[in-house]
Amino acid sequence: MANLLTILQGVFTELIEKLNVKGLQFHEFLSIDPETLSEVQPLYGLIFLFKYRGSEIRQRRVRQQTASAGAVFGPDVPGAHYDEVSASIPISEQPDKGVFFAHQTIQDACATQAVLSLLLNFPPGQEDVDVGPVIKNFGEFVESFDPELRGEAISNSEEIRAVHNSFSRPNPFVDEDQNDTERDENNDGLYHFVAYLPIHGKLYELDGLHPYPIVHDVGGAEVTLESFPALVSKVLMERVANSPAGEMRFALLGLTKDPRPMLRAIGDTDGLEREESKRAAWSHENALRRENYIGLINALVRSVSGKLTDAEWQSQVIEAGRSRSQARIERIKAQKERNFPEH
């Protein structure tokens, strides 16, 4: 089974392809240092995945709706807004004209919304790239909407909703008595996606749970596709450094060009074959994660367990499973040491 980043880049790449986007794909990053981010060119934007608390989502949503009604928060700084999570980051109340920003109106749509933030702010005139009619038509439709209405339009778009739902895994276990306020927020499995990208020479962070877009201070430097990797690396490093102690659950994906057209043009058949194999693996993983095998697994477990005593179940199933899991962990550690030796 592929690791989280490989799964995410495959899911996000297939998602934009289902939106009829041509010439783009997502790339996994194992580090946030500027050298690593600069290895991928052009880098049109990033999606940052991090651990989130359900109470923070609810609090931000309330503040977001209040801000839409005209409230001003935080320190008394004209033209800027602040929140309790990013208390030192000024949030532009009036973003540059032409910047697409939408409020996230439903909790489980943050990944799709982060992807849309990149596509609907994609720089024009990029060779071999076409964001397609779905994105273009939606952008034109919501151009005059405020962020709240844009968020509602995303959730009401049949095309976008169909693509989003196609990646949802059916869940046969729904605990209707579960109270969100009783969750263990440090281990509740909630994650959030935000987009970072250069727009009009500025470094934007687009988070649908904020009332407004965030424009990061980069010391007056112009943010271009060339300077973006180094500048956004500093922002991400600061963000990770300010995370709760010991919290290292995050991932980073970049939006870049699909290399296959270039590989075809230069006749690199080996490189093209590797890319096609990679996409075939993504497609296979995506197909598997859309299925639910709980019923099959349950039937197999009942069939096997019914023939074993408690002692046999412990020795033949539980202990054997633990041994195989430990062996797999050791293999992964050994592989990481070979690939990333300590200096």
Short mmCIF file of C-alpha atoms in Angstrom, two decimals:
data_model
loop_
_atom_site.label_atom_id
_atom_site.label_comp_id
_atom_site.label_asym_id
_atom_site.label_seq_id
_atom_site.Cartn_x
_atom_site.Cartn_y
_atom_site.Cartn_z
CA MET A 1 0.00 0.00 0.00
CA ALA A 2 1.34 3.42 -0.90
CA ASN A 3 2.26 5.96 1.76
CA LEU A 4 0.08 9.00 2.55
CA LEU A 5 1.86 11.44 0.24
CA THR A 6 1.80 9.05 -2.72
CA ILE A 7 -1.90 8.46 -2.14
CA LEU A 8 -2.62 12.19 -1.89
CA GLN A 9 -0.74 13.15 -5.05
CA GLY A 10 -2.59 10.42 -6.93
CA VAL A 11 -5.97 11.47 -5.54
CA PHE A 12 -5.43 15.17 -6.24
CA THR A 13 -4.08 14.54 -9.73
CA GLU A 14 -7.06 12.35 -10.63
CA LEU A 15 -9.38 14.94 -9.08
CA ILE A 16 -8.18 17.74 -11.36
CA GLU A 17 -8.28 15.41 -14.36
CA LYS A 18 -11.93 14.67 -13.58
CA LEU A 19 -12.46 18.44 -13.60
CA ASN A 20 -11.12 18.38 -17.20
CA VAL A 21 -7.86 20.11 -16.29
CA LYS A 22 -5.10 19.37 -18.82
CA GLY A 23 -1.34 19.53 -18.41
CA LEU A 24 -1.07 19.64 -14.61
CA GLN A 25 -0.36 17.19 -11.83
CA PHE A 26 0.50 17.16 -8.13
CA HIS A 27 3.94 16.34 -6.76
CA GLU A 28 4.78 15.07 -3.27
CA PHE A 29 7.38 16.88 -1.18
CA LEU A 30 9.19 15.10 1.64
CA SER A 31 10.70 18.31 3.01
CA ILE A 32 9.79 22.01 3.20
CA ASP A 33 13.32 23.39 2.77
CA PRO A 34 13.86 25.79 -0.17
CA GLU A 35 16.22 23.44 -2.01
CA THR A 36 13.64 20.66 -2.09
CA LEU A 37 10.82 22.97 -3.19
CA SER A 38 13.02 24.50 -5.90
CA GLU A 39 13.62 21.11 -7.48
CA VAL A 40 10.15 21.23 -9.07
CA GLN A 41 9.73 23.90 -11.73
CA PRO A 42 7.39 25.49 -12.43
CA LEU A 43 5.79 25.30 -8.99
CA TYR A 44 2.41 27.00 -9.34
CA GLY A 45 1.30 26.54 -5.74
CA LEU A 46 1.26 24.30 -2.70
CA ILE A 47 -1.34 22.48 -0.65
CA PHE A 48 -0.41 22.10 3.01
CA LEU A 49 -2.10 19.39 5.06
CA PHE A 50 -1.96 19.65 8.84
CA LYS A 51 -3.63 18.36 12.01
CA TYR A 52 -6.64 20.38 13.04
CA ARG A 53 -9.04 20.42 15.96
CA GLY A 54 -12.78 20.24 15.48
CA SER A 55 -13.35 23.07 17.97
CA GLU A 56 -11.04 25.33 15.94
CA ILE A 57 -13.07 24.64 12.81
CA ARG A 58 -16.28 25.58 14.61
CA GLN A 59 -14.74 28.69 16.18
CA ARG A 60 -13.35 29.93 12.89
CA ARG A 61 -16.62 29.31 11.11
CA VAL A 62 -18.45 31.48 13.64
CA ARG A 63 -15.85 34.23 13.31
CA GLN A 64 -15.99 33.92 9.54
CA GLN A 65 -19.75 34.38 9.44
CA THR A 66 -19.50 37.29 11.88
CA ALA A 67 -16.82 38.90 9.72
CA SER A 68 -19.09 38.58 6.70
CA ALA A 69 -21.56 40.72 8.62
CA GLY A 70 -18.95 43.46 8.99
CA ALA A 71 -17.26 42.79 12.35
CA VAL A 72 -13.60 43.62 12.98
CA PHE A 73 -11.47 41.36 15.20
CA GLY A 74 -8.24 41.41 17.10
CA PRO A 75 -5.81 44.30 17.63
CA ASP A 76 -6.97 47.69 16.50
CA VAL A 77 -5.04 47.76 13.22
CA PRO A 78 -6.80 49.56 10.35
CA GLY A 79 -7.38 47.39 7.32
CA ALA A 80 -6.18 44.16 8.91
CA HIS A 81 -7.84 41.27 10.73
CA TYR A 82 -6.36 38.68 13.04
CA ASP A 83 -7.43 35.37 14.53
CA GLU A 84 -6.47 33.33 17.57
CA VAL A 85 -4.42 30.78 15.59
CA SER A 86 -2.37 33.16 13.40
CA ALA A 87 -2.31 36.10 15.80
CA SER A 88 0.71 37.76 14.16
CA ILE A 89 -0.37 37.40 10.54
CA PRO A 90 -2.24 40.30 8.93
CA ILE A 91 -5.18 39.20 6.81
CA SER A 92 -6.05 41.35 3.84
CA GLU A 93 -9.62 42.59 4.11
CA GLN A 94 -9.65 43.69 0.48
CA PRO A 95 -7.64 41.25 -1.64
CA ASP A 96 -6.31 42.25 -5.03
CA LYS A 97 -8.94 42.36 -7.70
CA GLY A 98 -9.08 39.06 -9.52
CA VAL A 99 -8.08 36.91 -6.51
CA PHE A 100 -10.48 34.01 -6.04
CA PHE A 101 -11.24 33.33 -2.39
CA ALA A 102 -14.18 31.40 -0.96
CA HIS A 103 -15.35 30.50 2.52
CA GLN A 104 -15.48 26.82 3.35
CA THR A 105 -19.15 26.20 4.15
CA ILE A 106 -19.01 22.43 4.73
CA GLN A 107 -16.44 20.69 6.92
CA ASP A 108 -15.25 17.84 4.69
CA ALA A 109 -14.61 19.87 1.53
CA CYS A 110 -11.30 21.51 2.50
CA ALA A 111 -9.18 19.36 0.16
CA THR A 112 -11.34 20.08 -2.87
CA GLN A 113 -11.51 23.74 -1.91
CA ALA A 114 -7.71 24.01 -1.64
CA VAL A 115 -7.40 22.51 -5.13
CA LEU A 116 -9.98 24.98 -6.47
CA SER A 117 -8.06 27.86 -4.85
CA LEU A 118 -5.04 26.93 -6.95
CA LEU A 119 -6.95 26.34 -10.19
CA LEU A 120 -9.18 29.42 -9.99
CA ASN A 121 -6.11 31.62 -9.40
CA PHE A 122 -3.97 29.88 -12.00
CA PRO A 123 -1.71 32.27 -13.96
CA PRO A 124 -2.80 32.71 -17.58
CA GLY A 125 -0.67 31.97 -20.62
CA GLN A 126 1.06 28.83 -19.33
CA GLU A 127 2.14 26.64 -22.24
CA ASP A 128 0.59 23.16 -22.52
CA VAL A 129 -1.82 23.87 -19.63
CA ASP A 130 -5.59 24.24 -19.83
CA VAL A 131 -7.70 24.48 -16.67
CA GLY A 132 -10.71 23.43 -18.74
CA PRO A 133 -14.32 24.58 -19.13
CA VAL A 134 -15.54 23.48 -15.68
CA ILE A 135 -13.06 25.74 -13.86
CA LYS A 136 -13.34 28.60 -16.36
CA ASN A 137 -17.13 28.63 -16.35
CA PHE A 138 -17.35 28.39 -12.57
CA GLY A 139 -14.85 31.23 -12.14
CA GLU A 140 -16.84 33.46 -14.45
CA PHE A 141 -20.10 32.54 -12.71
CA VAL A 142 -18.88 33.49 -9.20
CA GLU A 143 -16.68 36.43 -10.19
CA SER A 144 -19.00 39.02 -8.64
CA PHE A 145 -19.86 36.91 -5.55
CA ASP A 146 -18.52 37.57 -2.07
CA PRO A 147 -16.52 34.79 -0.32
CA GLU A 148 -19.55 33.40 1.49
CA LEU A 149 -21.61 33.09 -1.69
CA ARG A 150 -18.65 31.58 -3.50
CA GLY A 151 -18.41 28.91 -0.81
CA GLU A 152 -22.10 28.15 -1.19
CA ALA A 153 -21.67 28.01 -4.97
CA ILE A 154 -18.90 25.41 -4.60
CA SER A 155 -21.11 23.17 -2.47
CA ASN A 156 -24.02 23.63 -4.90
CA SER A 157 -22.06 22.98 -8.10
CA GLU A 158 -23.19 19.62 -9.46
CA GLU A 159 -19.98 19.10 -11.43
CA ILE A 160 -17.67 19.89 -8.51
CA ARG A 161 -19.80 17.96 -6.03
CA ALA A 162 -19.85 14.89 -8.28
CA VAL A 163 -16.04 14.89 -8.56
CA HIS A 164 -15.62 15.47 -4.82
CA ASN A 165 -18.04 12.67 -3.93
CA SER A 166 -16.35 10.25 -6.33
CA PHE A 167 -13.39 10.13 -3.92
CA SER A 168 -15.48 9.56 -0.80
CA ARG A 169 -15.17 6.12 0.75
CA PRO A 170 -18.47 4.64 1.97
CA ASN A 171 -18.60 4.19 5.73
CA PRO A 172 -20.91 1.49 7.13
CA PHE A 173 -20.31 2.64 10.71
CA VAL A 174 -21.97 5.92 11.64
CA ASP A 175 -22.28 6.67 15.33
CA GLU A 176 -25.23 9.00 15.50
CA ASP A 177 -24.74 9.36 19.26
CA GLN A 178 -21.21 10.68 18.85
CA ASN A 179 -20.94 14.16 20.32
CA ASP A 180 -18.25 16.24 18.58
CA THR A 181 -17.53 18.08 21.81
CA GLU A 182 -16.58 14.77 23.45
CA ARG A 183 -13.89 13.95 20.90
CA ASP A 184 -10.27 13.57 21.89
CA GLU A 185 -9.10 16.52 19.81
CA ASN A 186 -5.46 15.43 19.81
CA ASN A 187 -6.35 12.13 18.15
CA ASP A 188 -9.63 12.74 16.34
CA GLY A 189 -8.21 12.29 12.84
CA LEU A 190 -9.25 15.74 11.62
CA TYR A 191 -6.95 17.33 9.06
CA HIS A 192 -7.19 20.54 7.10
CA PHE A 193 -5.87 21.65 3.71
CA VAL A 194 -4.83 25.19 2.78
CA ALA A 195 -3.32 26.64 -0.39
CA TYR A 196 -0.19 28.78 -0.80
CA LEU A 197 0.51 30.47 -4.13
CA PRO A 198 1.92 33.58 -5.78
CA ILE A 199 -0.71 36.04 -7.03
CA HIS A 200 0.07 39.48 -8.47
CA GLY A 201 3.55 39.47 -6.94
CA LYS A 202 2.36 38.57 -3.43
CA LEU A 203 2.44 35.39 -1.36
CA TYR A 204 -1.12 34.37 -0.56
CA GLU A 205 -2.42 31.77 1.87
CA LEU A 206 -5.98 30.80 1.01
CA ASP A 207 -7.77 29.05 3.85
CA GLY A 208 -11.53 28.78 3.51
CA LEU A 209 -11.88 28.84 7.31
CA HIS A 210 -10.45 32.35 7.51
CA PRO A 211 -12.68 35.37 6.97
CA TYR A 212 -10.22 36.81 4.45
CA PRO A 213 -7.18 35.80 2.37
CA ILE A 214 -3.81 36.01 4.10
CA VAL A 215 -1.03 38.00 2.43
CA HIS A 216 2.29 37.03 3.99
CA ASP A 217 4.95 39.63 4.59
CA VAL A 218 8.04 38.61 2.60
CA GLY A 219 10.06 41.75 3.21
CA GLY A 220 8.83 43.61 0.16
CA ALA A 221 10.15 41.02 -2.30
CA GLU A 222 8.15 40.36 -5.44
CA VAL A 223 6.78 36.83 -5.37
CA THR A 224 7.22 35.18 -8.77
CA LEU A 225 7.12 31.55 -9.87
CA GLU A 226 10.92 31.57 -9.58
CA SER A 227 11.12 33.12 -6.09
CA PHE A 228 8.02 31.40 -4.70
CA PRO A 229 9.74 28.16 -3.48
CA ALA A 230 12.28 29.96 -1.29
CA LEU A 231 9.80 32.51 0.07
CA VAL A 232 7.04 30.03 0.87
CA SER A 233 9.58 27.73 2.52
CA LYS A 234 10.24 30.37 5.19
CA VAL A 235 6.51 30.75 5.84
CA LEU A 236 6.01 27.00 6.16
CA MET A 237 9.02 26.56 8.45
CA GLU A 238 7.65 29.24 10.77
CA ARG A 239 4.25 27.62 10.74
CA VAL A 240 5.64 24.19 11.62
CA ALA A 241 7.85 25.72 14.32
CA ASN A 242 4.78 27.32 15.91
CA SER A 243 2.79 24.08 15.90
CA PRO A 244 1.96 22.42 19.25
CA ALA A 245 4.96 20.67 20.77
CA GLY A 246 5.65 17.35 19.10
CA GLU A 247 3.04 17.84 16.38
CA MET A 248 4.67 16.69 13.14
CA ARG A 249 1.61 15.40 11.28
CA PHE A 250 1.67 17.41 8.09
CA ALA A 251 2.14 16.84 4.37
CA LEU A 252 2.93 19.03 1.38
CA LEU A 253 1.90 18.74 -2.26
CA GLY A 254 2.82 21.00 -5.14
CA LEU A 255 0.94 21.82 -8.33
CA THR A 256 3.23 21.55 -11.35
CA LYS A 257 3.21 20.59 -15.02
CA ASP A 258 2.41 17.11 -16.23
CA PRO A 259 5.81 16.00 -17.62
CA ARG A 260 4.38 13.60 -20.20
CA PRO A 261 3.92 16.10 -23.08
CA MET A 262 7.57 17.16 -22.76
CA LEU A 263 8.73 13.54 -22.55
CA ARG A 264 6.80 12.72 -25.73
CA ALA A 265 8.25 15.77 -27.48
CA ILE A 266 11.86 14.80 -26.73
CA GLY A 267 11.26 11.10 -27.36
CA ASP A 268 12.10 9.94 -23.82
CA THR A 269 10.26 6.62 -23.93
CA ASP A 270 11.74 5.36 -20.66
CA GLY A 271 10.69 8.47 -18.78
CA LEU A 272 7.26 8.36 -20.36
CA GLU A 273 6.84 4.72 -19.36
CA ARG A 274 7.74 5.55 -15.75
CA GLU A 275 5.17 8.34 -15.66
CA GLU A 276 2.45 6.15 -17.15
CA SER A 277 3.27 3.37 -14.66
CA LYS A 278 3.07 5.85 -11.81
CA ARG A 279 -0.35 7.03 -12.94
CA ALA A 280 -1.56 3.46 -13.34
CA ALA A 281 -0.54 2.83 -9.71
CA TRP A 282 -2.37 5.99 -8.62
CA SER A 283 -5.48 4.86 -10.44
CA HIS A 284 -5.30 1.44 -8.79
CA GLU A 285 -4.89 2.95 -5.32
CA ASN A 286 -7.78 5.36 -5.91
CA ALA A 287 -10.03 2.52 -7.03
CA LEU A 288 -9.17 0.51 -3.92
CA ARG A 289 -9.79 3.35 -1.48
CA ARG A 290 -13.22 4.02 -2.99
CA GLU A 291 -14.31 0.51 -2.12
CA ASN A 292 -15.40 -0.72 1.29
CA TYR A 293 -14.25 -4.19 2.23
CA ILE A 294 -15.67 -4.27 5.75
CA GLY A 295 -18.30 -6.88 4.87
CA LEU A 296 -15.81 -9.17 3.19
CA ILE A 297 -13.28 -8.80 6.00
CA ASN A 298 -15.95 -9.44 8.60
CA ALA A 299 -17.06 -12.63 6.83
CA LEU A 300 -13.48 -13.87 6.50
CA VAL A 301 -12.71 -13.17 10.15
CA ARG A 302 -15.85 -15.02 11.26
CA SER A 303 -15.02 -17.95 9.02
CA VAL A 304 -11.46 -18.25 10.31
CA SER A 305 -12.18 -17.46 13.96
CA GLY A 306 -14.98 -19.99 14.15
CA LYS A 307 -12.48 -22.79 13.55
CA LEU A 308 -9.91 -21.67 16.14
CA THR A 309 -9.75 -21.81 19.89
CA ASP A 310 -8.90 -18.63 21.82
CA ALA A 311 -5.32 -19.83 22.27
CA GLU A 312 -4.97 -20.67 18.57
CA TRP A 313 -6.45 -17.28 17.62
CA GLN A 314 -3.91 -15.54 19.86
CA SER A 315 -0.90 -17.46 18.54
CA GLN A 316 -1.83 -17.95 14.87
CA VAL A 317 -3.53 -14.63 14.15
CA ILE A 318 -2.73 -11.93 16.70
CA GLU A 319 0.91 -12.77 17.39
CA ALA A 320 1.63 -13.66 13.77
CA GLY A 321 0.12 -10.35 12.68
CA ARG A 322 2.22 -8.43 15.17
CA SER A 323 5.36 -10.18 13.95
CA ARG A 324 4.62 -9.37 10.31
CA SER A 325 3.84 -5.75 11.20
CA GLN A 326 7.10 -5.41 13.12
CA ALA A 327 9.04 -6.94 10.23
CA ARG A 328 7.43 -4.48 7.84
CA ILE A 329 8.32 -1.56 10.12
CA GLU A 330 11.95 -2.73 10.22
CA ARG A 331 12.04 -2.99 6.40
CA ILE A 332 10.69 0.55 6.07
CA LYS A 333 13.26 1.87 8.55
CA ALA A 334 16.07 0.13 6.68
CA GLN A 335 14.86 1.55 3.38
CA LYS A 336 14.70 5.08 4.84
CA GLU A 337 18.24 4.73 6.18
CA ARG A 338 19.46 3.68 2.72
CA ASN A 339 17.59 6.49 0.96
CA PHE A 340 18.25 9.20 3.56
CA PRO A 341 21.54 8.37 5.31
CA GLU A 342 22.51 10.56 8.24
CA HIS A 343 25.48 12.81 7.66
#
